[in-house]
Coordinates of C-alpha atoms in Angstrom, one line a residue:
T1 CA 22.5 287.0 -156.3
K2 CA 20.5 289.5 -154.3
L3 CA 17.7 288.0 -152.1
K4 CA 14.3 289.3 -153.3
I5 CA 11.3 289.8 -151.1
F6 CA 8.4 287.7 -152.3
H7 CA 6.3 290.8 -153.2
Q8 CA 9.2 291.9 -155.6
L9 CA 8.6 288.6 -157.6
L10 CA 5.0 289.6 -158.4
P11 CA 3.7 292.3 -160.8
V12 CA 3.5 295.7 -159.5
G13 CA 0.2 296.4 -157.6
A14 CA -0.3 292.7 -156.7
N15 CA -2.2 292.2 -153.6
V16 CA 0.2 290.2 -151.4
K17 CA -1.4 288.8 -148.2
C18 CA -0.6 285.7 -146.1
L19 CA -3.0 283.0 -144.7
S20 CA -1.7 280.9 -142.0
D21 CA -3.8 277.8 -141.6
A22 CA -3.1 275.9 -138.1
G23 CA 0.4 277.5 -138.0
F24 CA 0.2 279.3 -134.8
F25 CA 2.1 276.9 -132.7
I26 CA 2.5 278.0 -129.1
N27 CA 5.3 277.4 -126.5
V28 CA 3.6 275.6 -123.6
K29 CA 4.6 273.0 -121.3
D30 CA 3.2 269.3 -121.8
I31 CA 0.9 267.6 -119.3
A32 CA 4.1 266.3 -117.4
G33 CA 5.3 269.9 -116.9
V34 CA 8.1 269.5 -119.5
N35 CA 8.9 272.0 -122.3
H36 CA 8.7 269.4 -125.0
A37 CA 7.9 271.7 -128.0
A38 CA 10.8 274.1 -127.2
A39 CA 13.3 271.4 -126.9
F40 CA 12.2 269.9 -130.2
F41 CA 12.4 273.4 -131.9
N42 CA 16.0 273.8 -130.4
D43 CA 16.8 270.5 -132.0
V44 CA 15.5 271.4 -135.3
V45 CA 17.6 274.6 -135.4
R46 CA 20.7 272.8 -134.3
T47 CA 20.3 269.8 -136.7
H48 CA 19.7 272.1 -139.7
G49 CA 22.1 275.0 -138.8
S50 CA 19.1 277.5 -139.0
A51 CA 20.2 280.0 -136.4
N52 CA 21.8 282.2 -139.0
N53 CA 18.7 282.3 -141.2
L54 CA 16.3 283.3 -138.5
P55 CA 15.7 287.1 -137.8
S56 CA 18.2 288.8 -135.6
S57 CA 15.6 290.9 -134.1
C58 CA 14.5 287.6 -132.5
T59 CA 17.7 285.7 -132.0
S60 CA 19.4 288.5 -130.4
K61 CA 16.7 288.3 -127.5
L62 CA 15.8 284.6 -127.4
P63 CA 17.5 281.1 -128.1
A64 CA 17.2 280.6 -131.9
G65 CA 14.8 277.6 -131.4
M66 CA 12.2 280.1 -129.7
C67 CA 12.3 282.0 -132.9
L68 CA 10.3 279.1 -134.7
F69 CA 7.3 279.8 -132.5
P70 CA 5.1 282.2 -134.2
Q71 CA 4.2 284.0 -131.0
N72 CA 7.8 285.2 -131.1
E73 CA 7.6 286.3 -134.7
V74 CA 4.2 287.4 -135.8
K75 CA 4.7 291.0 -134.4
Q76 CA 7.4 291.5 -136.7
I77 CA 5.6 290.2 -139.9
Q78 CA 4.9 293.2 -142.1
T79 CA 2.8 291.4 -144.8
P80 CA -0.8 291.4 -143.9
L81 CA -1.7 288.2 -142.3
F82 CA -4.8 286.2 -141.5
I83 CA -4.5 283.6 -138.7
L84 CA -6.9 280.8 -139.1
N85 CA -6.5 278.3 -136.1
A86 CA -8.4 276.0 -133.8
A87 CA -7.9 277.1 -130.1
Y88 CA -7.9 273.4 -129.6
D89 CA -5.6 272.6 -132.4
S90 CA -5.7 268.7 -132.5
W91 CA -2.1 268.5 -133.8
Q92 CA -0.7 270.6 -131.0
V93 CA -2.8 268.8 -128.4
R94 CA -1.4 265.5 -129.5
N95 CA 2.2 266.5 -130.1
I96 CA 2.9 269.5 -127.8
L97 CA 0.4 269.2 -124.9
V98 CA 0.3 265.3 -124.7
P99 CA 3.3 264.2 -126.8
G100 CA 3.9 260.6 -127.6
A101 CA 3.0 258.1 -124.8
S102 CA 3.4 260.7 -122.0
D103 CA 0.3 259.6 -120.1
P104 CA -1.6 256.5 -121.2
S105 CA -4.8 257.8 -119.7
W106 CA -4.9 260.5 -122.4
R107 CA -4.8 258.2 -125.4
S108 CA -8.5 258.3 -126.1
C109 CA -9.1 261.8 -125.3
K110 CA -6.3 263.3 -127.4
H111 CA -7.9 261.5 -130.3
D112 CA -11.6 262.3 -129.5
I113 CA -12.4 265.0 -127.2
N114 CA -15.7 263.3 -126.6
Q115 CA -13.8 260.7 -124.6
C116 CA -12.0 263.3 -122.3
S117 CA -12.7 263.4 -118.5
G118 CA -13.9 266.6 -116.8
K119 CA -10.3 267.0 -115.6
Q120 CA -8.7 266.6 -119.0
L121 CA -11.2 269.1 -120.5
K122 CA -10.0 271.5 -117.8
T123 CA -6.5 270.9 -119.1
L124 CA -7.6 271.6 -122.7
Q125 CA -9.3 274.8 -121.6
G126 CA -6.1 275.7 -120.0
F127 CA -4.2 275.0 -123.4
R128 CA -7.0 277.3 -125.1
D129 CA -6.3 280.1 -122.5
H130 CA -2.5 280.0 -123.3
F131 CA -3.1 280.0 -127.0
L132 CA -5.5 283.1 -126.8
E133 CA -3.0 284.8 -124.5
A134 CA -0.2 284.2 -127.0
L135 CA -2.5 285.6 -129.7
E136 CA -3.4 288.7 -127.5
A137 CA 0.2 289.3 -126.9
Q138 CA 0.7 290.1 -130.8
G139 CA -1.3 293.3 -130.2
D140 CA -3.8 294.8 -132.6
S141 CA -3.0 295.4 -136.2
S142 CA -5.2 296.8 -138.9
T143 CA -3.7 294.3 -141.4
R144 CA -4.3 291.2 -139.3
G145 CA -7.2 288.9 -139.4
L146 CA -8.2 286.2 -137.1
F147 CA -10.6 283.3 -137.2
I148 CA -10.0 281.3 -134.0
N149 CA -12.7 278.7 -133.5
S150 CA -13.3 276.0 -130.7
C151 CA -13.0 273.1 -133.0
F152 CA -10.8 270.1 -132.4
A153 CA -9.1 270.2 -135.7
H154 CA -5.8 270.9 -137.6
C155 CA -5.9 272.7 -140.9
Q156 CA -9.3 274.0 -141.8
S157 CA -8.9 275.6 -145.3
E158 CA -8.1 272.4 -147.3
I159 CA -11.5 270.8 -147.8
Q160 CA -14.6 272.3 -148.9
E161 CA -16.7 270.7 -145.9
I162 CA -14.8 272.9 -143.6
W163 CA -13.8 276.0 -145.6
F164 CA -17.2 276.7 -147.1
A165 CA -20.2 274.4 -146.9
P166 CA -23.6 274.6 -145.2
G167 CA -22.1 272.9 -142.0
S168 CA -18.9 274.8 -141.9
P169 CA -17.7 276.3 -138.7
M170 CA -19.0 279.9 -138.2
L171 CA -18.0 282.9 -136.2
G172 CA -19.8 286.1 -136.3
N173 CA -22.4 284.4 -138.8
K174 CA -19.5 283.9 -141.3
R175 CA -17.9 280.7 -142.6
I176 CA -14.2 280.5 -142.9
A177 CA -14.0 281.3 -146.6
T178 CA -16.2 284.4 -146.2
A179 CA -14.2 285.7 -143.3
V180 CA -10.9 285.3 -145.2
G181 CA -12.4 286.8 -148.3
D182 CA -13.8 289.7 -146.6
W183 CA -10.4 290.5 -145.0
F184 CA -8.4 289.8 -148.2
Y185 CA -10.5 292.2 -150.3
G186 CA -10.8 294.8 -147.6
R187 CA -14.5 294.5 -147.1
S188 CA -14.4 294.1 -143.5
P189 CA -11.9 293.1 -140.7
F190 CA -12.4 289.8 -139.0
P191 CA -10.8 289.4 -135.5
E192 CA -13.1 286.8 -134.0
D193 CA -12.6 283.8 -131.6
G194 CA -15.0 281.1 -130.5
L195 CA -16.4 280.2 -127.2
P196 CA -14.8 277.6 -125.0
L197 CA -15.9 274.0 -124.9
P198 CA -18.5 273.4 -122.2
L199 CA -17.2 271.6 -119.1

């Protein structure tokens, strides 16, 4: 059987676009200076024998595990893509920046940023800076939309209270659902990111 592109499985003229919610994982060292996420992704590729199924345009330049990081793949995605992500993605903070029991003094902070010390907040700001740099490295694209807020969250499209409700996060006076809808239907582009947390 011939492998079909997803768009070919749909009726002619279908409007095919992708929404990535909390999927822009970045390659950054953890608080101990260890590249924990890269080692994990390399193990995933080795365990599942995934190297041959990853784009050769990436694996010809980087180790296969690095090709699981969106920052190394988004440029090559031709399908219009909307990236919805928190710059302080709580899953990435808990599992990439401060994995496992790496530093007991982070236990309260990584679960509730209101419990973070000033030094820990600066570390979180550094994570946000790396996140935004990885996004900026993707370059501009007329088919790409962004909604990058400063929430401490992971996944923001799955519940109404975050997606589209009176108290939902807003950027440029738009809630997430409105920004995605405007982008999807071509009413207006939405490349926005929020302000950093106050220190």
